[in-house]
mmCIF file of C-alpha atoms and ligand atoms in Angstrom:
data_model
loop_
_atom_site.group_PDB
_atom_site.id
_atom_site.type_symbol
_atom_site.label_atom_id
_atom_site.label_comp_id
_atom_site.label_asym_id
_atom_site.label_seq_id
_atom_site.Cartn_x
_atom_site.Cartn_y
_atom_site.Cartn_z
ATOM 1 C CA UNK A 150 0.000 0.000 0.000
ATOM 2 C CA UNK A 151 1.243 3.512 -0.808
ATOM 3 C CA UNK A 152 2.444 5.574 2.152
ATOM 4 C CA UNK A 153 0.367 8.586 3.162
ATOM 5 C CA UNK A 154 1.730 11.961 2.006
ATOM 6 C CA UNK A 155 -0.876 14.056 3.807
ATOM 7 C CA UNK A 156 -3.623 13.448 6.365
ATOM 8 C CA UNK A 157 -6.019 10.918 4.892
ATOM 9 C CA UNK A 158 -8.761 8.525 6.025
ATOM 10 C CA UNK A 159 -8.438 5.305 4.062
ATOM 11 C CA UNK A 160 -11.642 3.288 3.771
ATOM 12 C CA UNK A 161 -11.209 -0.403 3.009
ATOM 13 C CA UNK A 162 -14.297 -1.715 1.210
ATOM 14 C CA UNK A 163 -13.011 -5.305 1.362
ATOM 15 C CA UNK A 164 -13.087 -5.046 5.158
ATOM 16 C CA UNK A 165 -16.649 -3.715 4.907
ATOM 17 C CA UNK A 166 -17.637 -6.741 2.818
ATOM 18 C CA UNK A 167 -15.985 -9.025 5.383
ATOM 19 C CA UNK A 168 -17.869 -7.419 8.287
ATOM 20 C CA UNK A 169 -21.181 -7.546 6.447
ATOM 21 C CA UNK A 170 -20.707 -11.235 5.611
ATOM 22 C CA UNK A 171 -19.644 -12.031 9.176
ATOM 23 C CA UNK A 172 -22.670 -10.310 10.709
ATOM 24 C CA UNK A 173 -24.989 -11.908 8.125
ATOM 25 C CA UNK A 174 -23.606 -15.329 9.048
ATOM 26 C CA UNK A 175 -25.098 -14.786 12.525
ATOM 27 C CA UNK A 176 -28.615 -14.420 11.091
ATOM 28 C CA UNK A 177 -31.139 -16.917 9.813
ATOM 29 C CA UNK A 178 -31.845 -16.725 6.077
ATOM 30 C CA UNK A 179 -35.147 -14.953 6.559
ATOM 31 C CA UNK A 180 -33.797 -12.166 8.801
ATOM 32 C CA UNK A 181 -33.309 -8.902 6.956
ATOM 33 C CA UNK A 182 -30.278 -6.658 7.362
ATOM 34 C CA UNK A 183 -30.576 -2.916 7.929
ATOM 35 C CA UNK A 184 -27.300 -1.001 7.680
ATOM 36 C CA UNK A 185 -27.063 2.061 9.899
ATOM 37 C CA UNK A 186 -25.249 4.763 7.910
ATOM 38 C CA UNK A 187 -26.020 7.818 10.047
ATOM 39 C CA UNK A 188 -23.362 10.459 10.752
ATOM 40 C CA UNK A 189 -21.558 9.958 7.399
ATOM 41 C CA UNK A 190 -21.607 6.182 7.981
ATOM 42 C CA UNK A 191 -19.913 6.631 11.363
ATOM 43 C CA UNK A 192 -17.426 9.159 9.999
ATOM 44 C CA UNK A 193 -16.500 7.204 6.873
ATOM 45 C CA UNK A 194 -18.433 8.300 3.793
ATOM 46 C CA UNK A 195 -22.135 7.541 3.674
ATOM 47 C CA UNK A 196 -22.557 7.515 -0.115
ATOM 48 C CA UNK A 197 -19.591 5.186 -0.690
ATOM 49 C CA UNK A 198 -20.567 2.842 2.148
ATOM 50 C CA UNK A 199 -24.250 2.712 1.207
ATOM 51 C CA UNK A 200 -23.528 2.192 -2.490
ATOM 52 C CA UNK A 201 -21.179 -0.681 -1.670
ATOM 53 C CA UNK A 202 -23.683 -2.275 0.733
ATOM 54 C CA UNK A 203 -26.469 -1.888 -1.814
ATOM 55 C CA UNK A 204 -24.387 -4.020 -4.196
ATOM 56 C CA UNK A 205 -23.983 -6.610 -1.416
ATOM 57 C CA UNK A 206 -27.757 -6.797 -1.198
ATOM 58 C CA UNK A 207 -28.400 -5.146 2.123
ATOM 59 C CA UNK A 208 -32.173 -4.790 2.680
ATOM 60 C CA UNK A 209 -32.589 -1.424 4.374
ATOM 61 C CA UNK A 210 -30.673 1.655 5.463
ATOM 62 C CA UNK A 211 -31.136 3.919 8.462
ATOM 63 C CA UNK A 212 -29.968 7.457 9.135
ATOM 64 C CA UNK A 213 -30.690 9.706 12.097
ATOM 65 C CA UNK A 214 -31.958 12.814 10.335
ATOM 66 C CA UNK A 215 -33.862 13.674 7.185
ATOM 67 C CA UNK A 216 -30.990 15.600 5.542
ATOM 68 C CA UNK A 217 -28.793 12.498 5.814
ATOM 69 C CA UNK A 218 -31.427 10.513 3.913
ATOM 70 C CA UNK A 219 -31.685 13.251 1.272
ATOM 71 C CA UNK A 220 -27.900 13.059 0.748
ATOM 72 C CA UNK A 221 -28.144 9.299 0.178
ATOM 73 C CA UNK A 222 -30.956 9.732 -2.361
ATOM 74 C CA UNK A 223 -28.879 12.448 -4.091
ATOM 75 C CA UNK A 224 -26.055 9.953 -4.465
ATOM 76 C CA UNK A 225 -28.342 7.396 -6.076
ATOM 77 C CA UNK A 226 -29.258 5.068 -3.208
ATOM 78 C CA UNK A 227 -32.599 3.412 -4.017
ATOM 79 C CA UNK A 228 -33.170 0.921 -1.161
ATOM 80 C CA UNK A 229 -35.604 1.934 1.613
ATOM 81 C CA UNK A 230 -34.191 4.417 4.139
ATOM 82 C CA UNK A 231 -35.524 4.627 7.681
ATOM 83 C CA UNK A 232 -35.061 8.033 9.336
ATOM 84 C CA UNK A 233 -34.632 7.246 13.025
ATOM 85 C CA UNK A 234 -35.149 10.690 14.494
ATOM 86 C CA UNK A 235 -37.026 12.970 12.111
ATOM 87 C CA UNK A 236 -38.482 16.339 13.054
ATOM 88 C CA UNK A 237 -41.927 17.387 11.808
ATOM 89 C CA UNK A 238 -40.391 20.489 10.170
ATOM 90 C CA UNK A 239 -38.858 18.132 7.570
ATOM 91 C CA UNK A 240 -41.785 15.772 6.941
ATOM 92 C CA UNK A 241 -42.580 17.186 3.508
ATOM 93 C CA UNK A 242 -38.976 16.797 2.340
ATOM 94 C CA UNK A 243 -38.899 13.315 3.855
ATOM 95 C CA UNK A 244 -41.942 12.272 1.815
ATOM 96 C CA UNK A 245 -40.710 13.998 -1.371
ATOM 97 C CA UNK A 246 -37.522 11.892 -1.194
ATOM 98 C CA UNK A 247 -39.277 8.595 -0.301
ATOM 99 C CA UNK A 248 -37.717 8.353 3.143
ATOM 100 C CA UNK A 249 -39.503 6.418 5.902
ATOM 101 C CA UNK A 250 -39.995 8.032 9.312
ATOM 102 C CA UNK A 251 -39.689 6.533 12.750
ATOM 103 C CA UNK A 252 -42.782 7.765 14.584
ATOM 104 C CA UNK A 253 -41.988 7.811 18.267
ATOM 105 C CA UNK A 254 -44.638 9.929 19.996
ATOM 106 C CA UNK A 255 -48.240 11.045 19.588
ATOM 107 C CA UNK A 256 -47.022 14.488 18.527
ATOM 108 C CA UNK A 257 -44.888 13.300 15.575
ATOM 109 C CA UNK A 258 -47.373 10.537 14.704
ATOM 110 C CA UNK A 259 -50.239 13.002 14.325
ATOM 111 C CA UNK A 260 -48.110 15.609 12.541
ATOM 112 C CA UNK A 261 -46.989 12.966 10.084
ATOM 113 C CA UNK A 262 -50.549 11.843 9.378
ATOM 114 C CA UNK A 263 -51.520 15.494 8.831
ATOM 115 C CA UNK A 264 -48.689 15.899 6.290
ATOM 116 C CA UNK A 265 -49.339 12.670 4.335
ATOM 117 C CA UNK A 266 -53.037 13.463 4.186
ATOM 118 C CA UNK A 267 -52.281 16.900 2.741
ATOM 119 C CA UNK A 268 -50.075 15.297 0.115
ATOM 120 C CA UNK A 269 -52.778 12.721 -0.727
ATOM 121 C CA UNK A 270 -50.508 9.758 -0.003
ATOM 122 C CA UNK A 271 -51.903 6.245 0.445
ATOM 123 C CA UNK A 272 -50.263 3.543 2.604
ATOM 124 C CA UNK A 273 -47.079 5.569 3.143
ATOM 125 C CA UNK A 274 -44.596 3.287 5.001
ATOM 126 C CA UNK A 275 -43.874 4.320 8.599
ATOM 127 C CA UNK A 276 -42.048 2.671 11.492
ATOM 128 C CA UNK A 277 -43.483 2.753 14.988
ATOM 129 C CA UNK A 278 -40.859 3.007 17.708
ATOM 130 C CA UNK A 279 -41.498 1.703 21.219
ATOM 131 C CA UNK A 280 -39.572 2.567 24.344
ATOM 132 C CA UNK A 281 -38.893 -0.629 26.294
ATOM 133 C CA UNK A 282 -36.417 0.737 28.841
ATOM 134 C CA UNK A 283 -33.850 2.993 27.186
ATOM 135 C CA UNK A 284 -36.126 5.950 27.928
ATOM 136 C CA UNK A 285 -34.846 7.970 25.018
ATOM 137 C CA UNK A 286 -37.369 7.901 22.135
ATOM 138 C CA UNK A 287 -40.509 5.846 21.687
ATOM 139 C CA UNK A 288 -44.139 5.249 22.492
ATOM 140 C CA UNK A 289 -44.877 3.482 25.743
ATOM 141 C CA UNK A 290 -46.379 0.011 26.007
ATOM 142 C CA UNK A 291 -49.739 1.477 27.020
ATOM 143 C CA UNK A 292 -49.923 3.623 23.854
ATOM 144 C CA UNK A 293 -50.698 0.579 21.658
ATOM 145 C CA UNK A 294 -54.500 0.996 21.792
ATOM 146 C CA UNK A 295 -54.222 4.680 20.939
ATOM 147 C CA UNK A 296 -51.997 3.984 17.899
ATOM 148 C CA UNK A 297 -54.246 1.149 16.698
ATOM 149 C CA UNK A 298 -57.370 3.295 16.940
ATOM 150 C CA UNK A 299 -55.670 6.066 14.943
ATOM 151 C CA UNK A 300 -54.498 3.569 12.316
ATOM 152 C CA UNK A 301 -58.095 2.372 11.814
ATOM 153 C CA UNK A 302 -59.153 5.936 10.968
ATOM 154 C CA UNK A 303 -56.643 6.566 8.174
ATOM 155 C CA UNK A 304 -55.433 4.800 5.039
ATOM 156 C CA UNK A 305 -52.667 7.312 4.327
ATOM 157 C CA UNK A 306 -50.028 5.385 6.305
ATOM 158 C CA UNK A 307 -49.074 1.748 6.634
ATOM 159 C CA UNK A 308 -46.888 0.328 9.396
ATOM 160 C CA UNK A 309 -43.802 -1.127 7.693
ATOM 161 C CA UNK A 310 -42.239 -2.060 11.015
ATOM 162 C CA UNK A 311 -42.488 -1.943 14.776
ATOM 163 C CA UNK A 312 -39.194 -1.564 16.581
ATOM 164 C CA UNK A 313 -37.378 -0.844 19.806
ATOM 165 C CA UNK A 314 -33.785 -0.289 20.931
ATOM 166 C CA UNK A 315 -31.750 -2.123 23.573
ATOM 167 C CA UNK A 316 -30.153 -0.113 26.365
ATOM 168 C CA UNK A 317 -27.215 -2.392 27.208
ATOM 169 C CA UNK A 318 -26.858 -5.099 24.567
ATOM 170 C CA UNK A 319 -23.039 -5.071 24.913
ATOM 171 C CA UNK A 320 -23.070 -5.359 28.717
ATOM 172 C CA UNK A 321 -23.471 -8.975 29.817
ATOM 173 C CA UNK A 322 -23.989 -7.831 33.430
ATOM 174 C CA UNK A 323 -27.279 -6.395 32.200
ATOM 175 C CA UNK A 324 -28.605 -9.597 30.639
ATOM 176 C CA UNK A 325 -31.633 -9.720 32.878
ATOM 177 C CA UNK A 326 -32.641 -6.183 31.953
ATOM 178 C CA UNK A 327 -32.072 -6.845 28.243
ATOM 179 C CA UNK A 328 -34.225 -9.977 28.431
ATOM 180 C CA UNK A 329 -36.991 -7.953 30.046
ATOM 181 C CA UNK A 330 -36.760 -5.447 27.172
ATOM 182 C CA UNK A 331 -37.049 -8.290 24.654
ATOM 183 C CA UNK A 332 -40.095 -9.671 26.486
ATOM 184 C CA UNK A 333 -41.793 -6.273 26.637
ATOM 185 C CA UNK A 334 -41.171 -5.782 22.926
ATOM 186 C CA UNK A 335 -42.561 -9.252 22.121
ATOM 187 C CA UNK A 336 -45.735 -8.604 24.041
ATOM 188 C CA UNK A 337 -46.240 -5.160 22.450
ATOM 189 C CA UNK A 338 -45.701 -6.665 18.985
ATOM 190 C CA UNK A 339 -48.114 -9.530 19.575
ATOM 191 C CA UNK A 340 -50.882 -7.213 20.620
ATOM 192 C CA UNK A 341 -50.150 -4.828 17.756
ATOM 193 C CA UNK A 342 -50.096 -7.484 15.058
ATOM 194 C CA UNK A 343 -53.195 -9.308 16.273
ATOM 195 C CA UNK A 344 -55.109 -6.079 15.632
ATOM 196 C CA UNK A 345 -53.870 -5.486 12.075
ATOM 197 C CA UNK A 346 -54.717 -7.363 8.888
ATOM 198 C CA UNK A 347 -51.087 -7.237 7.695
ATOM 199 C CA UNK A 348 -47.769 -7.995 9.391
ATOM 200 C CA UNK A 349 -45.213 -5.259 9.983
ATOM 201 C CA UNK A 350 -41.565 -6.289 10.361
ATOM 202 C CA UNK A 351 -40.215 -6.470 13.920
ATOM 203 C CA UNK A 352 -36.690 -5.403 14.891
ATOM 204 C CA UNK A 353 -34.741 -4.467 17.998
ATOM 205 C CA UNK A 354 -31.068 -5.544 17.721
ATOM 206 C CA UNK A 355 -28.088 -3.296 17.123
ATOM 207 C CA UNK A 356 -24.637 -4.852 16.521
ATOM 208 C CA UNK A 357 -24.148 -6.164 20.067
ATOM 209 C CA UNK A 358 -27.751 -7.381 20.077
ATOM 210 C CA UNK A 359 -27.022 -9.389 16.910
ATOM 211 C CA UNK A 360 -23.970 -10.977 18.560
ATOM 212 C CA UNK A 361 -25.345 -11.513 22.070
ATOM 213 C CA UNK A 362 -29.098 -12.061 21.677
ATOM 214 C CA UNK A 363 -29.906 -14.349 18.724
ATOM 215 C CA UNK A 364 -33.376 -14.866 20.211
ATOM 216 C CA UNK A 365 -34.110 -11.184 19.545
ATOM 217 C CA UNK A 366 -33.255 -11.004 15.843
ATOM 218 C CA UNK A 367 -36.958 -11.064 14.862
ATOM 219 C CA UNK A 368 -37.500 -10.065 11.182
ATOM 220 C CA UNK A 369 -34.619 -7.614 10.802
ATOM 221 C CA UNK A 370 -31.507 -6.351 12.617
ATOM 222 C CA UNK A 371 -29.879 -2.910 12.562
ATOM 223 C CA UNK A 372 -26.109 -2.858 12.468
ATOM 224 C CA UNK A 373 -23.816 0.158 12.561
ATOM 225 C CA UNK A 374 -20.550 -0.235 14.482
ATOM 226 C CA UNK A 375 -20.070 -3.891 13.457
ATOM 227 C CA UNK A 376 -20.048 -2.956 9.779
ATOM 228 C CA UNK A 377 -17.268 -0.499 10.526
ATOM 229 C CA UNK A 378 -15.239 -3.172 12.296
ATOM 230 C CA UNK A 379 -15.920 -3.023 16.034
ATOM 231 C CA UNK A 380 -17.806 -5.615 18.067
ATOM 232 C CA UNK A 381 -17.808 -4.029 21.534
ATOM 233 C CA UNK A 382 -15.879 -6.971 23.001
ATOM 234 C CA UNK A 383 -12.320 -8.269 22.614
ATOM 235 C CA UNK A 384 -13.551 -11.595 21.164
ATOM 236 C CA UNK A 385 -15.842 -10.041 18.577
ATOM 237 C CA UNK A 386 -13.252 -7.423 17.643
ATOM 238 C CA UNK A 387 -11.084 -10.271 16.385
ATOM 239 C CA UNK A 388 -13.862 -11.431 14.051
ATOM 240 C CA UNK A 389 -14.325 -7.974 12.512
ATOM 241 C CA UNK A 390 -11.952 -5.683 10.618
ATOM 242 C CA UNK A 391 -11.855 -1.919 11.152
ATOM 243 C CA UNK A 392 -12.578 -0.399 7.747
ATOM 244 C CA UNK A 393 -10.981 3.004 8.413
ATOM 245 C CA UNK A 394 -7.304 3.888 8.782
ATOM 246 C CA UNK A 395 -6.366 7.432 9.703
ATOM 247 C CA UNK A 396 -2.895 8.391 8.529
ATOM 248 C CA UNK A 397 -0.795 11.506 8.353
ATOM 249 C CA UNK A 398 2.828 12.601 7.961
ATOM 250 C CA UNK A 399 5.564 14.318 9.948
ATOM 251 C CA UNK A 400 5.591 17.983 8.857
ATOM 252 C CA UNK A 401 8.572 19.070 10.948
ATOM 253 C CA UNK A 402 10.941 17.776 13.615
ATOM 254 C CA UNK A 403 12.240 19.956 16.482
ATOM 255 C CA UNK A 404 15.101 19.394 18.882
ATOM 256 C CA UNK A 405 14.097 20.692 22.301
ATOM 257 C CA UNK A 406 16.493 21.586 25.106
ATOM 258 C CA UNK A 407 15.796 20.870 28.762
ATOM 259 C CA UNK A 408 13.396 23.494 30.211
ATOM 260 C CA UNK A 409 11.869 24.534 26.889
ATOM 261 C CA UNK A 410 8.125 24.215 26.373
ATOM 262 C CA UNK A 411 5.997 22.944 23.487
ATOM 263 C CA UNK A 412 2.679 24.276 22.227
ATOM 264 C CA UNK A 413 -0.027 26.611 23.483
ATOM 265 C CA UNK A 414 0.033 27.733 27.091
ATOM 266 C CA UNK A 415 3.414 26.047 27.348
ATOM 267 C CA UNK A 416 1.622 22.918 28.557
ATOM 268 C CA UNK A 417 4.599 20.588 27.909
ATOM 269 C CA UNK A 418 7.862 21.366 29.715
ATOM 270 C CA UNK A 419 10.873 19.389 28.645
ATOM 271 C CA UNK A 420 12.672 17.646 31.511
ATOM 272 C CA UNK A 421 15.657 16.877 29.307
ATOM 273 C CA UNK A 422 16.770 16.940 25.708
ATOM 274 C CA UNK A 423 13.917 15.759 23.520
ATOM 275 C CA UNK A 424 12.812 15.449 19.929
ATOM 276 C CA UNK A 425 9.308 16.336 18.769
ATOM 277 C CA UNK A 426 7.382 15.874 15.551
ATOM 278 C CA UNK A 427 4.578 18.163 14.386
ATOM 279 C CA UNK A 428 1.694 16.354 12.657
ATOM 280 C CA UNK A 429 -0.967 18.089 10.501
ATOM 281 C CA UNK A 430 -4.076 16.936 12.370
ATOM 282 C CA UNK A 431 -5.823 18.700 15.258
ATOM 283 C CA UNK A 432 -9.041 19.148 17.142
ATOM 284 C CA UNK A 433 -10.736 20.561 14.022
ATOM 285 C CA UNK A 434 -10.070 17.169 12.433
ATOM 286 C CA UNK A 435 -11.547 15.192 15.320
ATOM 287 C CA UNK A 436 -8.571 14.666 17.621
ATOM 288 C CA UNK A 437 -10.115 16.236 20.729
ATOM 289 C CA UNK A 438 -8.131 18.190 23.323
ATOM 290 C CA UNK A 439 -8.509 15.294 25.752
ATOM 291 C CA UNK A 440 -5.949 13.336 23.695
ATOM 292 C CA UNK A 441 -3.278 15.909 24.509
ATOM 293 C CA UNK A 442 -0.886 16.083 27.451
ATOM 294 C CA UNK A 443 0.319 12.518 27.203
ATOM 295 C CA UNK A 444 -3.027 10.735 26.953
ATOM 296 C CA UNK A 445 -3.223 9.814 23.275
ATOM 297 C CA UNK A 446 -0.538 8.685 20.865
ATOM 298 C CA UNK A 447 0.229 8.126 17.203
ATOM 299 C CA UNK A 448 2.318 5.366 15.633
ATOM 300 C CA UNK A 449 5.599 6.268 13.929
ATOM 301 C CA UNK A 450 7.944 3.577 12.666
ATOM 302 C CA UNK A 451 5.882 0.938 14.583
ATOM 303 C CA UNK A 452 6.326 2.769 17.906
ATOM 304 C CA UNK A 453 3.902 4.788 20.008
ATOM 305 C CA UNK A 454 4.690 8.505 20.084
ATOM 306 C CA UNK A 455 2.671 10.232 22.772
ATOM 307 C CA UNK A 456 0.876 13.505 22.094
ATOM 308 C CA UNK A 457 2.545 16.206 24.179
ATOM 309 C CA UNK A 458 1.114 19.535 25.273
ATOM 310 C CA UNK A 459 -2.224 20.849 24.094
ATOM 311 C CA UNK A 460 -3.864 19.621 20.903
ATOM 312 C CA UNK A 461 -4.052 22.594 18.492
ATOM 313 C CA UNK A 462 -6.813 23.207 15.953
ATOM 314 C CA UNK A 463 -4.765 21.934 13.008
ATOM 315 C CA UNK A 464 -1.761 20.205 14.595
ATOM 316 C CA UNK A 465 -0.454 17.956 17.312
ATOM 317 C CA UNK A 466 3.101 17.613 18.582
ATOM 318 C CA UNK A 467 4.352 14.171 19.569
ATOM 319 C CA UNK A 468 7.409 12.892 21.411
ATOM 320 C CA UNK A 469 9.834 11.079 19.113
ATOM 321 C CA UNK A 470 12.904 11.279 21.349
ATOM 322 C CA UNK A 471 13.517 7.533 21.044
ATOM 323 C CA UNK A 472 12.006 6.903 17.623
ATOM 324 C CA UNK A 473 14.174 6.946 14.515
ATOM 325 C CA UNK A 474 12.213 8.935 11.900
ATOM 326 C CA UNK A 475 12.418 11.777 9.409
ATOM 327 C CA UNK A 476 10.319 14.693 8.215
ATOM 328 C CA UNK A 477 7.865 13.427 5.592
ATOM 329 C CA UNK A 478 7.557 9.964 7.202
ATOM 330 C CA UNK A 479 4.146 8.346 7.539
ATOM 331 C CA UNK A 480 2.226 8.564 10.825
ATOM 332 C CA UNK A 481 -0.611 6.221 11.791
ATOM 333 C CA UNK A 482 -3.296 7.585 14.103
ATOM 334 C CA UNK A 483 -5.303 4.349 13.878
ATOM 335 C CA UNK A 484 -5.598 1.435 11.488
ATOM 336 C CA UNK A 485 -6.522 -2.264 11.546
ATOM 337 C CA UNK A 486 -3.654 -3.097 13.924
ATOM 338 C CA UNK A 487 -3.497 0.011 16.123
ATOM 339 C CA UNK A 488 -7.244 0.388 16.477
ATOM 340 C CA UNK A 489 -9.413 3.438 16.987
ATOM 341 C CA UNK A 490 -10.915 1.651 19.984
ATOM 342 C CA UNK A 491 -7.536 1.372 21.756
ATOM 343 C CA UNK A 492 -6.857 5.038 21.085
ATOM 344 C CA UNK A 493 -10.354 5.981 22.316
ATOM 345 C CA UNK A 494 -9.738 4.010 25.512
ATOM 346 C CA UNK A 495 -6.811 6.300 26.415
ATOM 347 C CA UNK A 496 -9.349 9.036 27.128
ATOM 348 C CA UNK A 497 -12.107 6.805 28.522
ATOM 349 C CA UNK A 498 -14.256 7.075 25.445
ATOM 350 C CA UNK A 499 -15.447 4.537 22.866
ATOM 351 C CA UNK A 500 -14.722 3.684 19.230
ATOM 352 C CA UNK A 501 -18.050 5.245 18.200
ATOM 353 C CA UNK A 502 -16.944 8.694 19.354
ATOM 354 C CA UNK A 503 -13.522 8.860 17.784
ATOM 355 C CA UNK A 504 -14.553 7.491 14.371
ATOM 356 C CA UNK A 505 -17.645 9.710 14.056
ATOM 357 C CA UNK A 506 -15.552 12.752 15.021
ATOM 358 C CA UNK A 507 -13.198 12.554 12.022
ATOM 359 C CA UNK A 508 -14.094 15.794 10.315
ATOM 360 C CA UNK A 509 -15.080 16.361 6.728
ATOM 361 C CA UNK A 510 -11.859 18.330 6.182
ATOM 362 C CA UNK A 511 -9.891 15.088 5.987
ATOM 363 C CA UNK A 512 -9.657 13.568 2.542
ATOM 364 C CA UNK A 513 -11.263 10.131 2.176
ATOM 365 C CA UNK A 514 -9.445 7.570 0.066
ATOM 366 C CA UNK A 515 -11.408 4.509 -0.983
ATOM 367 C CA UNK A 516 -9.597 1.179 -1.183
ATOM 368 C CA UNK A 517 -11.368 -1.490 -3.212
HETATM 369 C C1 PLP B 614 -27.271 3.999 15.958
HETATM 370 C C2 PLP B 614 -28.365 3.014 16.091
HETATM 371 C C3 PLP B 614 -28.173 1.650 15.789
HETATM 372 C C4 PLP B 614 -26.814 1.064 15.446
HETATM 373 O O1 PLP B 614 -26.152 0.675 16.644
HETATM 374 P P1 PLP B 614 -24.714 -0.043 16.607
HETATM 375 O O2 PLP B 614 -24.402 -0.270 18.034
HETATM 376 O O3 PLP B 614 -23.781 0.939 15.970
HETATM 377 O O4 PLP B 614 -24.857 -1.273 15.801
HETATM 378 C C5 PLP B 614 -29.270 0.813 15.803
HETATM 379 N N1 PLP B 614 -30.501 1.279 16.157
HETATM 380 C C6 PLP B 614 -30.707 2.565 16.505
HETATM 381 C C7 PLP B 614 -32.078 3.004 16.903
HETATM 382 C C8 PLP B 614 -29.657 3.471 16.501
HETATM 383 O O5 PLP B 614 -29.873 4.739 16.868
#
């Protein structure tokens, strides 16, 4: 592979295929696969990821917001797209672009019906979200009768699916709670379906749900982080391949005498002779200030070089006192070996945060 000559996020589509196939191998043949591509496909590149997954025959996509769905349609994605957290202000756009809303409260449910009626739609697909314990978004169990009575009054919408979201699918200490969520969802679904003359799809598993709760796969699963190569456990991480590698270069090397300082507010004070490298990536690129002052690191010549002083907007400085290297050499921030998850752990955060933070300023390079 060519060495990086500037800051670049390499996206390995073969790894994406591997992760998709691995996750699919956990499902029965009849279970559908929804790929979660919100937030630029977790910081990668939503259009590229979705187009590739469409070729692999994924069944559904999900995004968080309407504008993310519009961007996918603009780039030619034709499979159904569920919008997980739409706002009524965008319902007309959502319908114009054939996106499918999650309806999670009486307010958005009624506003959506109002909008589809105005637009003379018939049987517009919607997804009813139930809260079974996460207490974030969703109708409550005792809202079922209300929703059913409303559905009997209108033929402008049709329930494509009923779904819920697990609060702690990756935490095996919370198995009992997760099982109670699954039971609540099953009982809601039973009641719902017995009162309709068609059968909406049921789904509740995210990536860790797919891996840890096969009994809860229902008709479809929703995977995000697993597609991008993280399984929320050391064992599953070995079965998946991170698709993104963040690389950069050494812009300049400085020789620092004892007592000198490095960076803003003189946060690093040299206790002896040291060598530093300046790297063109900063907090505006997604390397937050918390990675500074010795917490985070980059890899140069197969060795960890810790980030010293404060992270700047466009740069970091790292300690290379004991690392043989030259200006122009490649720097790895994370890749398939030195993972984003390990780097995230240095500041007590998770893979999800660091990969979704990689800003749009960084060039994406697609590897097929
Ligand atoms: C983001 C999201 C997912 C994907 O979760 P992963 O842990 O990344 O697989 C699934 N369902 C909902 C409702 C989400 O918001």
